[in-house]
CSV table of C-alpha atoms in Angstrom, one decimal:
chain,number,residue,atom,x,y,z
A,1,MET,CA,0.0,0.0,0.0
A,2,GLY,CA,2.9,2.5,-0.3
A,3,TYR,CA,4.3,4.5,2.6
A,4,LEU,CA,1.8,4.8,5.5
A,5,GLY,CA,1.9,8.2,7.2
A,6,TYR,CA,0.0,8.9,10.3
A,7,PHE,CA,-1.1,12.5,10.2
A,8,THR,CA,-2.5,13.7,13.6
A,9,LEU,CA,-4.9,16.6,13.8
A,10,TRP,CA,-5.0,18.2,17.2
A,11,ILE,CA,-6.8,21.4,17.8
A,12,TRP,CA,-5.2,24.5,19.4
A,13,LYS,CA,-6.1,28.1,20.1
A,14,ASN,CA,-6.2,29.9,16.8
A,15,LYS,CA,-9.1,28.4,15.0
A,16,LYS,CA,-9.0,29.9,11.5
A,17,SER,CA,-5.2,30.3,11.1
A,18,PHE,CA,-4.6,26.7,12.1
A,19,LEU,CA,-7.4,25.3,10.1
A,20,TYR,CA,-6.5,27.2,6.9
A,21,ALA,CA,-2.8,26.3,7.4
A,22,LEU,CA,-3.9,22.7,7.8
A,23,LYS,CA,-6.0,22.7,4.7
A,24,ALA,CA,-3.3,24.3,2.6
A,25,TYR,CA,-0.7,21.9,3.9
A,26,TYR,CA,-2.9,18.9,3.2
A,27,LEU,CA,-4.2,19.9,-0.2
A,28,GLY,CA,-1.0,21.5,-1.5
A,29,VAL,CA,1.8,19.4,-0.1
A,30,LEU,CA,0.9,16.4,2.0
A,31,LEU,CA,-1.2,14.5,-0.5
A,32,LYS,CA,1.2,15.0,-3.5
A,33,LEU,CA,4.6,14.8,-2.0
A,34,PHE,CA,4.8,13.0,1.3
A,35,ILE,CA,2.4,10.1,1.6
A,36,ASP,CA,0.3,7.7,-0.4
A,37,SER,CA,-2.0,6.8,2.4
A,38,TYR,CA,-3.0,8.8,5.5
A,39,ILE,CA,-5.3,8.6,8.5
A,40,PHE,CA,-6.9,11.4,10.5
A,41,PHE,CA,-7.0,10.6,14.2
A,42,LEU,CA,-9.6,12.7,16.1
A,43,LYS,CA,-10.4,12.5,19.8
A,44,TYR,CA,-14.2,13.1,20.5
A,45,PRO,CA,-14.5,15.5,17.5
A,46,LEU,CA,-17.8,16.9,18.7
A,47,HIS,CA,-16.3,18.2,21.9
A,48,ASN,CA,-15.8,21.7,20.6
A,49,GLU,CA,-16.2,23.7,17.4
A,50,LYS,CA,-12.6,23.5,16.4
A,51,ARG,CA,-12.5,19.7,16.5
A,52,LEU,CA,-15.9,19.5,14.8
A,53,GLU,CA,-14.7,21.7,12.0
A,54,ILE,CA,-11.7,19.5,11.4
A,55,PHE,CA,-14.0,16.4,11.5
A,56,ASN,CA,-16.4,17.9,9.0
A,57,PHE,CA,-13.5,18.9,6.7
A,58,ALA,CA,-12.3,15.3,6.8
A,59,ARG,CA,-15.7,14.0,5.9
A,60,GLU,CA,-16.4,16.5,3.2
A,61,GLU,CA,-13.1,15.8,1.5
A,62,ASN,CA,-13.8,12.0,1.9
A,63,LEU,CA,-10.6,11.6,3.8
A,64,PRO,CA,-10.0,8.4,5.8
A,65,PHE,CA,-10.2,9.1,9.6
A,66,ILE,CA,-10.5,7.4,12.9
A,67,VAL,CA,-12.3,9.0,15.8
A,68,TYR,CA,-11.6,7.5,19.3
A,69,ASP,CA,-12.9,7.9,22.8
A,70,ARG,CA,-13.9,5.9,25.8
A,71,CYS,CA,-17.0,3.7,25.7
A,72,ALA,CA,-19.6,2.6,28.2
A,73,LEU,CA,-18.2,-0.8,29.0
A,74,PRO,CA,-15.3,-1.2,31.5
A,75,ASP,CA,-11.9,-0.6,30.0
A,76,SER,CA,-13.4,0.0,26.6
A,77,TRP,CA,-12.4,2.3,23.8
A,78,PHE,CA,-13.6,2.7,20.2
A,79,PHE,CA,-11.5,3.5,17.1
A,80,ASP,CA,-14.2,4.3,14.6
A,81,ASP,CA,-13.7,5.0,10.9
A,82,LYS,CA,-17.4,5.5,10.2
A,83,GLY,CA,-18.3,8.4,12.5
A,84,PHE,CA,-18.8,9.4,16.1
A,85,ASN,CA,-21.2,7.8,18.6
A,86,TYR,CA,-24.8,8.1,17.4
A,87,ASP,CA,-23.9,9.4,13.9
A,88,SER,CA,-21.7,6.3,13.1
A,89,THR,CA,-22.9,3.6,10.9
A,90,SER,CA,-20.7,1.1,12.8
A,91,TYR,CA,-23.7,0.5,15.1
A,92,ASP,CA,-26.1,-0.3,12.3
A,93,GLU,CA,-28.1,-3.4,13.1
A,94,LYS,CA,-27.0,-5.1,9.9
A,95,ASN,CA,-23.5,-5.2,11.4
A,96,TRP,CA,-24.3,-7.2,14.5
A,97,ASN,CA,-27.8,-8.7,14.5
A,98,LYS,CA,-26.5,-12.1,13.4
A,99,ALA,CA,-27.0,-15.6,14.9
A,100,LEU,CA,-24.5,-16.6,17.5
A,101,ASN,CA,-23.3,-20.2,18.0
A,102,GLU,CA,-23.4,-21.8,21.4
A,103,GLU,CA,-19.8,-21.0,22.2
A,104,GLN,CA,-20.3,-17.3,21.4
A,105,LYS,CA,-23.4,-17.2,23.6
A,106,ILE,CA,-21.7,-18.8,26.6
A,107,LYS,CA,-18.7,-16.4,26.1
A,108,THR,CA,-21.0,-13.4,26.0
A,109,LEU,CA,-23.1,-14.5,29.0
A,110,ALA,CA,-19.9,-15.0,31.0
A,111,TYR,CA,-18.7,-11.5,30.1
A,112,ILE,CA,-22.1,-9.9,31.1
A,113,GLU,CA,-21.9,-11.7,34.5
A,114,GLU,CA,-18.3,-10.4,34.9
A,115,VAL,CA,-19.4,-6.8,34.3
A,116,LEU,CA,-22.5,-6.9,36.4
A,117,LYS,CA,-20.8,-8.6,39.4
A,118,GLY,CA,-17.4,-6.9,39.0
A,119,GLU,CA,-15.9,-3.6,40.3
A,120,LYS,CA,-14.7,-2.1,37.0
A,121,PHE,CA,-16.7,0.9,35.8
A,122,LEU,CA,-16.2,3.8,33.4
A,123,GLU,CA,-16.4,6.2,36.3
A,124,GLU,CA,-15.6,5.6,40.0
A,125,GLN,CA,-18.4,4.0,42.0
A,126,GLY,CA,-19.1,3.4,45.7
A,127,LEU,CA,-18.9,-0.1,47.2
A,128,SER,CA,-21.8,-2.4,46.5
A,129,LYS,CA,-24.2,-2.8,49.4
A,130,GLY,CA,-26.9,-4.8,47.6
A,131,SER,CA,-30.0,-3.6,45.9
A,132,ASP,CA,-32.3,-4.9,48.6
A,133,ASN,CA,-30.5,-2.8,51.2
A,134,LEU,CA,-30.7,0.2,49.0
A,135,LYS,CA,-34.4,-0.2,48.4
A,136,ARG,CA,-35.0,-0.3,52.2
A,137,LYS,CA,-32.8,2.7,52.7
A,138,LEU,CA,-34.7,4.7,50.2
A,139,GLY,CA,-38.1,3.5,51.5
A,140,LEU,CA,-39.2,2.2,48.1
A,141,ARG,CA,-40.8,-1.1,48.9
A,142,HIS,CA,-43.8,-2.0,46.6
A,143,LYS,CA,-42.8,0.8,44.1
A,144,LYS,CA,-42.2,0.6,40.4
A,145,ILE,CA,-38.7,2.2,40.1
A,146,PHE,CA,-37.3,4.0,37.1
A,147,PHE,CA,-33.5,4.7,37.5
A,148,VAL,CA,-32.4,8.0,36.0
A,149,PRO,CA,-28.6,8.2,35.6
A,150,LEU,CA,-27.7,11.8,35.0
A,151,GLN,CA,-24.9,13.0,32.6
A,152,VAL,CA,-22.4,15.8,32.8
A,153,GLU,CA,-23.8,19.1,31.6
A,154,GLY,CA,-21.9,20.1,28.5
A,155,ASP,CA,-21.1,16.5,27.5
A,156,SER,CA,-20.6,16.3,23.7
A,157,VAL,CA,-23.4,13.7,23.2
A,158,LEU,CA,-25.8,16.0,25.0
A,159,LYS,CA,-24.8,19.0,23.0
A,160,ASN,CA,-25.1,17.2,19.7
A,161,PHE,CA,-27.6,14.4,20.0
A,162,THR,CA,-30.5,15.8,22.2
A,163,TYR,CA,-33.7,17.4,21.0
A,164,GLU,CA,-36.7,19.4,22.3
A,165,PRO,CA,-38.2,19.1,24.8
A,166,PHE,CA,-35.6,16.9,26.4
A,167,LEU,CA,-32.7,19.2,26.7
A,168,TYR,CA,-30.4,18.7,29.7
A,169,GLU,CA,-31.5,21.8,31.5
A,170,ASN,CA,-35.2,20.9,31.3
A,171,PHE,CA,-35.0,17.1,31.8
A,172,LEU,CA,-35.4,17.0,35.6
A,173,ASN,CA,-38.2,19.6,35.4
A,174,ILE,CA,-40.1,17.3,33.1
A,175,LEU,CA,-39.5,14.3,35.3
A,176,ASN,CA,-40.4,16.2,38.4
A,177,GLU,CA,-43.8,17.0,37.0
A,178,LEU,CA,-44.4,13.5,35.7
A,179,ALA,CA,-43.5,12.1,39.2
A,180,LYS,CA,-46.3,14.1,40.7
A,181,LYS,CA,-48.8,12.6,38.2
A,182,LEU,CA,-47.5,9.1,38.6
A,183,PHE,CA,-47.4,9.0,42.4
A,184,ILE,CA,-50.9,7.4,42.4
A,185,GLU,CA,-49.5,4.6,40.2
A,186,ASN,CA,-46.7,3.8,42.7
A,187,ILE,CA,-44.1,4.9,40.1
A,188,VAL,CA,-41.0,6.7,41.3
A,189,PHE,CA,-37.9,8.1,39.7
A,190,VAL,CA,-34.6,7.4,41.4
A,191,VAL,CA,-32.0,9.9,40.2
A,192,LYS,CA,-28.2,9.6,40.6
A,193,LYS,CA,-25.8,12.5,40.0
A,194,HIS,CA,-23.0,11.8,37.6
A,195,PRO,CA,-19.7,11.0,39.4
A,196,LEU,CA,-17.9,13.8,37.5
A,197,SER,CA,-20.4,16.5,38.4
A,198,LEU,CA,-19.5,18.5,41.5
A,199,ASP,CA,-22.8,20.2,42.3
A,200,LEU,CA,-26.4,19.4,41.7
A,201,ASP,CA,-29.2,21.6,43.3
A,202,LYS,CA,-31.8,18.9,44.3
A,203,LYS,CA,-34.2,21.3,46.1
A,204,PRO,CA,-36.4,22.2,43.1
A,205,TYR,CA,-37.2,18.6,42.4
A,206,ASP,CA,-39.2,17.6,45.5
A,207,ASN,CA,-41.0,14.8,43.6
A,208,LEU,CA,-37.8,12.9,42.7
A,209,VAL,CA,-35.9,10.5,44.8
A,210,PHE,CA,-32.1,11.1,44.8
A,211,ALA,CA,-29.8,8.2,45.5
A,212,PRO,CA,-26.7,9.0,47.6
A,213,ASP,CA,-23.9,10.3,45.3
A,214,ASP,CA,-21.7,7.3,46.0
A,215,THR,CA,-24.3,4.7,45.3
A,216,ASN,CA,-23.0,1.7,43.3
A,217,LEU,CA,-24.3,1.5,39.7
A,218,ASN,CA,-25.0,-2.2,39.8
A,219,ASP,CA,-27.0,-1.8,43.0
A,220,LEU,CA,-29.2,0.7,41.2
A,221,LEU,CA,-29.6,-1.6,38.2
A,222,GLY,CA,-30.7,-4.4,40.5
A,223,LEU,CA,-33.1,-2.0,42.3
A,224,CYS,CA,-34.9,-0.7,39.3
A,225,ASP,CA,-37.6,-2.0,37.0
A,226,ALA,CA,-36.4,0.2,34.2
A,227,VAL,CA,-33.8,2.8,33.2
A,228,LEU,CA,-34.8,6.3,32.0
A,229,THR,CA,-32.1,8.4,30.4
A,230,LEU,CA,-31.2,11.0,27.8
A,231,ASN,CA,-28.4,9.1,26.1
A,232,SER,CA,-26.2,8.0,29.0
A,233,GLY,CA,-23.8,5.0,28.5
A,234,VAL,CA,-25.8,3.4,31.4
A,235,GLY,CA,-28.3,2.5,28.6
A,236,VAL,CA,-25.8,-0.1,27.6
A,237,TYR,CA,-25.7,-1.4,31.2
A,238,ALA,CA,-29.5,-1.6,31.0
A,239,ILE,CA,-29.1,-4.0,28.0
A,240,LEU,CA,-26.6,-6.1,30.0
A,241,ALA,CA,-29.0,-6.3,33.0
A,242,LYS,CA,-32.0,-7.0,30.7
A,243,LYS,CA,-33.8,-3.9,31.9
A,244,PRO,CA,-36.2,-1.9,29.7
A,245,CYS,CA,-34.8,1.5,29.0
A,246,ILE,CA,-36.5,4.7,27.8
A,247,ILE,CA,-34.2,6.9,25.8
A,248,CYS,CA,-35.1,10.6,25.5
A,249,ALA,CA,-32.3,11.6,23.0
A,250,ASN,CA,-30.4,10.0,20.1
A,251,ALA,CA,-28.3,7.1,21.3
A,252,PHE,CA,-26.1,4.6,19.4
A,253,TYR,CA,-27.6,1.7,21.4
A,254,ARG,CA,-31.3,2.4,20.5
A,255,PHE,CA,-32.9,-0.6,18.9
A,256,ASP,CA,-36.4,-2.1,18.8
A,257,ASN,CA,-37.1,-4.7,21.5
A,258,LEU,CA,-34.0,-3.6,23.5
A,259,ASN,CA,-35.3,-0.2,24.5
A,260,LEU,CA,-37.8,2.6,23.7
A,261,GLN,CA,-37.5,6.1,22.2
A,262,ALA,CA,-39.5,9.0,23.6
A,263,ASN,CA,-39.8,11.9,21.2
A,264,ASN,CA,-42.0,14.0,23.4
A,265,GLU,CA,-43.6,14.1,26.8
A,266,LYS,CA,-46.7,12.2,25.7
A,267,GLU,CA,-44.6,9.3,24.4
A,268,LEU,CA,-42.5,9.3,27.5
A,269,LEU,CA,-45.6,8.9,29.7
A,270,GLU,CA,-47.0,6.1,27.5
A,271,HIS,CA,-43.7,4.2,27.6
A,272,ILE,CA,-43.5,4.5,31.4
A,273,LEU,CA,-47.0,3.2,31.8
A,274,SER,CA,-46.4,0.4,29.3
A,275,ILE,CA,-43.3,-0.8,31.1
A,276,SER,CA,-44.9,-0.5,34.6
A,277,GLN,CA,-47.7,-2.7,33.3
A,278,GLY,CA,-45.3,-5.4,32.0
A,279,LYS,CA,-46.1,-4.8,28.3
A,280,PHE,CA,-42.5,-4.4,27.1
A,281,ASN,CA,-40.9,-7.6,25.8
A,282,PHE,CA,-37.1,-7.5,26.1
A,283,ASP,CA,-35.3,-9.6,23.3
A,284,GLU,CA,-32.6,-11.4,25.2
A,285,GLU,CA,-31.2,-13.1,22.0
A,286,LYS,CA,-30.9,-9.7,20.3
A,287,ALA,CA,-29.2,-8.2,23.4
A,288,LEU,CA,-26.6,-11.0,23.3
A,289,ARG,CA,-25.8,-10.3,19.7
A,290,PHE,CA,-25.3,-6.6,20.3
A,291,ILE,CA,-23.1,-7.1,23.4
A,292,TYR,CA,-21.0,-9.8,21.6
A,293,TYR,CA,-20.4,-7.3,18.7
A,294,LEU,CA,-19.3,-4.6,21.1
A,295,ARG,CA,-17.1,-6.8,23.2
A,296,TYR,CA,-15.5,-9.1,20.7
A,297,GLU,CA,-15.7,-7.4,17.3
A,298,PHE,CA,-15.8,-3.6,17.6
A,299,TYR,CA,-14.5,-2.2,20.9
A,300,SER,CA,-10.9,-2.1,22.0
A,301,PHE,CA,-10.0,-2.7,25.6
A,302,GLY,CA,-7.2,-1.3,27.8
A,303,LYS,CA,-6.4,-0.5,31.3
A,304,SER,CA,-6.4,3.3,31.6
A,305,TYR,CA,-4.6,5.6,34.1
A,306,TYR,CA,-6.1,9.0,34.9
A,307,LYS,CA,-5.3,12.4,36.3
A,308,LYS,CA,-8.2,14.3,37.8
A,309,SER,CA,-8.8,18.0,37.9
A,310,GLU,CA,-11.7,20.3,38.8
A,311,GLU,CA,-12.9,23.1,36.4
A,312,ASN,CA,-16.2,24.9,35.9
A,313,GLY,CA,-18.2,22.9,38.4
A,314,ARG,CA,-17.1,19.4,37.3
A,315,ILE,CA,-14.3,16.9,37.6
A,316,PHE,CA,-12.2,16.2,34.5
A,317,THR,CA,-10.4,12.9,34.1
A,318,ARG,CA,-7.5,12.9,31.6
A,319,VAL,CA,-6.0,9.7,30.4
A,320,TYR,CA,-2.2,9.7,30.5
A,321,ARG,CA,-1.5,6.0,29.9
A,322,ILE,CA,-3.4,3.0,28.3
A,323,GLU,CA,-2.3,-0.6,28.5
A,324,PHE,CA,-4.3,-2.2,25.7
A,325,TYR,CA,-5.0,-5.9,25.9
A,326,SER,CA,-7.5,-6.0,23.0
A,327,LEU,CA,-7.1,-3.7,20.0
A,328,VAL,CA,-9.4,-3.4,16.9
A,329,LEU,CA,-8.6,-1.1,14.0
A,330,PHE,CA,-10.5,-1.0,10.7
A,331,GLY,CA,-12.5,-4.0,11.7
A,332,LYS,CA,-9.4,-6.2,12.4
A,333,LYS,CA,-8.3,-7.4,15.8
A,334,ILE,CA,-4.6,-6.8,15.9
A,335,LEU,CA,-4.1,-7.4,19.7
A,336,ASP,CA,-6.0,-9.8,21.9
A,337,PHE,CA,-5.2,-10.8,25.5
A,338,ASN,CA,-7.5,-11.6,28.3
A,339,SER,CA,-6.1,-8.7,30.4
A,340,VAL,CA,-2.9,-6.9,31.4
A,341,GLU,CA,-2.8,-8.2,34.9
A,342,LYS,CA,0.6,-9.7,35.6
A,343,GLN,CA,1.0,-13.1,37.4
A,344,ASN,CA,3.9,-13.6,39.8
A,345,TYR,CA,5.2,-17.1,40.6
A,346,LYS,CA,7.8,-18.3,43.1
A,347,LEU,CA,10.8,-20.1,41.6
A,348,ASN,CA,9.7,-23.4,43.1
A,349,SER,CA,6.3,-23.1,41.4
A,350,PRO,CA,5.2,-26.1,39.3
A,351,ILE,CA,4.7,-23.8,36.4
A,352,TYR,CA,8.5,-23.9,35.8
A,353,LYS,CA,8.6,-27.7,35.9
A,354,PRO,CA,8.9,-28.1,32.0
A,355,TYR,CA,12.0,-25.8,32.1
A,356,ILE,CA,13.9,-27.4,35.0
A,357,TYR,CA,16.3,-29.3,32.7
A,358,GLU,CA,17.2,-26.2,30.6
A,359,ILE,CA,17.6,-24.1,33.8
A,360,LYS,CA,20.0,-26.7,35.3
A,361,GLU,CA,22.0,-27.1,32.1
A,362,LYS,CA,22.1,-23.3,31.6
A,363,LYS,CA,21.8,-23.8,27.9
A,364,LEU,CA,19.1,-24.4,25.3
A,365,LYS,CA,19.1,-26.8,22.5
A,366,GLY,CA,19.9,-25.3,19.1
A,367,SER,CA,16.3,-25.6,17.7
A,368,LEU,CA,14.8,-24.2,20.9
A,369,LYS,CA,17.3,-21.4,20.9
A,370,ASP,CA,16.5,-20.6,17.2
A,371,ASN,CA,12.8,-20.5,18.0
A,372,LEU,CA,13.4,-18.3,21.0
A,373,ILE,CA,15.3,-15.8,18.9
A,374,VAL,CA,12.6,-15.7,16.2
A,375,THR,CA,9.9,-15.3,18.9
A,376,THR,CA,11.8,-12.6,20.7
A,377,GLN,CA,12.3,-10.6,17.5
A,378,ALA,CA,8.6,-10.9,16.7
A,379,LYS,CA,7.6,-9.7,20.2
A,380,PHE,CA,10.1,-6.8,20.0
A,381,SER,CA,8.6,-5.7,16.7
A,382,HIS,CA,5.1,-5.9,18.2
A,383,PHE,CA,5.9,-4.0,21.4
A,384,LYS,CA,7.6,-1.3,19.5
A,385,PHE,CA,4.4,-0.7,17.5
A,386,TYR,CA,2.5,-0.9,20.7
A,387,ARG,CA,4.6,1.7,22.5
A,388,LEU,CA,4.3,4.1,19.6
A,389,PHE,CA,0.6,3.6,19.2
A,390,ARG,CA,0.1,4.2,23.0
A,391,LYS,CA,2.1,7.4,22.8
A,392,PHE,CA,0.1,8.5,19.7
A,393,ILE,CA,-3.2,8.0,21.5
A,394,THR,CA,-2.3,9.5,24.9
A,395,ASN,CA,0.0,12.4,23.7
A,396,PRO,CA,-0.3,13.0,20.0
A,397,LYS,CA,1.5,16.4,20.2
A,398,ASP,CA,4.6,14.7,21.6
A,399,PHE,CA,4.2,11.9,19.1
A,400,ILE,CA,4.5,14.4,16.2
A,401,MET,CA,7.2,16.6,17.7
A,402,ASP,CA,9.4,13.7,18.6
A,403,SER,CA,9.1,12.0,15.2
A,404,LYS,CA,12.3,11.9,13.1
A,405,LYS,CA,10.4,11.2,9.9
A,406,PRO,CA,11.2,13.9,7.2
A,407,PHE,CA,7.6,14.2,6.1
A,408,MET,CA,6.7,15.3,9.7
A,409,LYS,CA,8.8,18.5,9.5
A,410,PRO,CA,6.0,20.7,7.8
A,411,VAL,CA,3.5,19.4,10.4
A,412,LYS,CA,5.9,20.4,13.2
A,413,LEU,CA,6.1,23.9,11.8
A,414,ILE,CA,2.4,24.3,11.7
A,415,LEU,CA,2.1,23.1,15.3
A,416,ARG,CA,4.8,25.4,16.6
A,417,ARG,CA,3.0,28.4,15.0
A,418,ALA,CA,-0.3,27.3,16.5
A,419,LEU,CA,1.0,27.0,20.1
């Protein structure tokens, strides 16, 4: 395929000057002189106007790109060459609604159990105390409970994929009024503040039940009869837990017989009553197919390390390191381990028994030694790519500035001027 150049677009302060310079560089120099093939890497491109403009430019010019961000499942990341979140065709039902064999079903069920009983979450959670204890604590016996996981105000999926009347600033007002009407039906809304939000004024919403801020997500899923959200990633957890979910915005996980879409307040009320009366039929087979696709065919997985900071009434988590153990790019799995957890064994462990003879003799047979050299070379080549890829994802600016490739020099000049 010719020489593959990875051209990273990262957005800095001077919107127009940087964008125009970028276009000029790409159209006038990069395509013709430096590389035959190129990829635009964009992190959550809808986060601000500058990134969105670059994203739209790449799409309009029909340029290959990959957008990447964290996903709803523990340790998960997506590298998507079809779009971002709801506007991506990667989630189209034709891509995943296919029959699974028995082994795939068992594998997926085991993964679902691992997530629902585990302690890994996208955001930090409190310790699990059990859904029954939580129900008693909140005084919700004999109630139909709709769990409402809140999102962070200003989140890119809220800014780009919500619609009237269910905008973030009005969502709790609508639910508060509905709760008053539904009290006679023994229906309650249990709301949880997003872990990255610092403040939430709960006083205006006297008809809603607010769970303690550190309540464990899985306890709330066990507690509820259904989930009600704008387009939170908790909607994916609702599928894992086989819970009906009402979605009040555009979400990538919205599919018939897995959840319901409310386009207005009338539909929202109808869906709530329908679920509370047991009229929603959840398709477990379809759910398994969707989760299998996300876990084993589309998402990548890696242990992430974060730095936290507080700005504008919310907590920001910035990833500074990722240890990938499953990596999917352009539909191909190029890395696949169970996890990155290291196992330590004592020297007298039975695991070393097959190697006792070689250890004592302090030498390897010729054929074994040759195989070891070949294996070591292959691993070295792999880990070199892995280290570079990890640096590219976590710190693209340094990746470009540290590159010794000649075709990166013009890119460095543009970045220096933009800083």
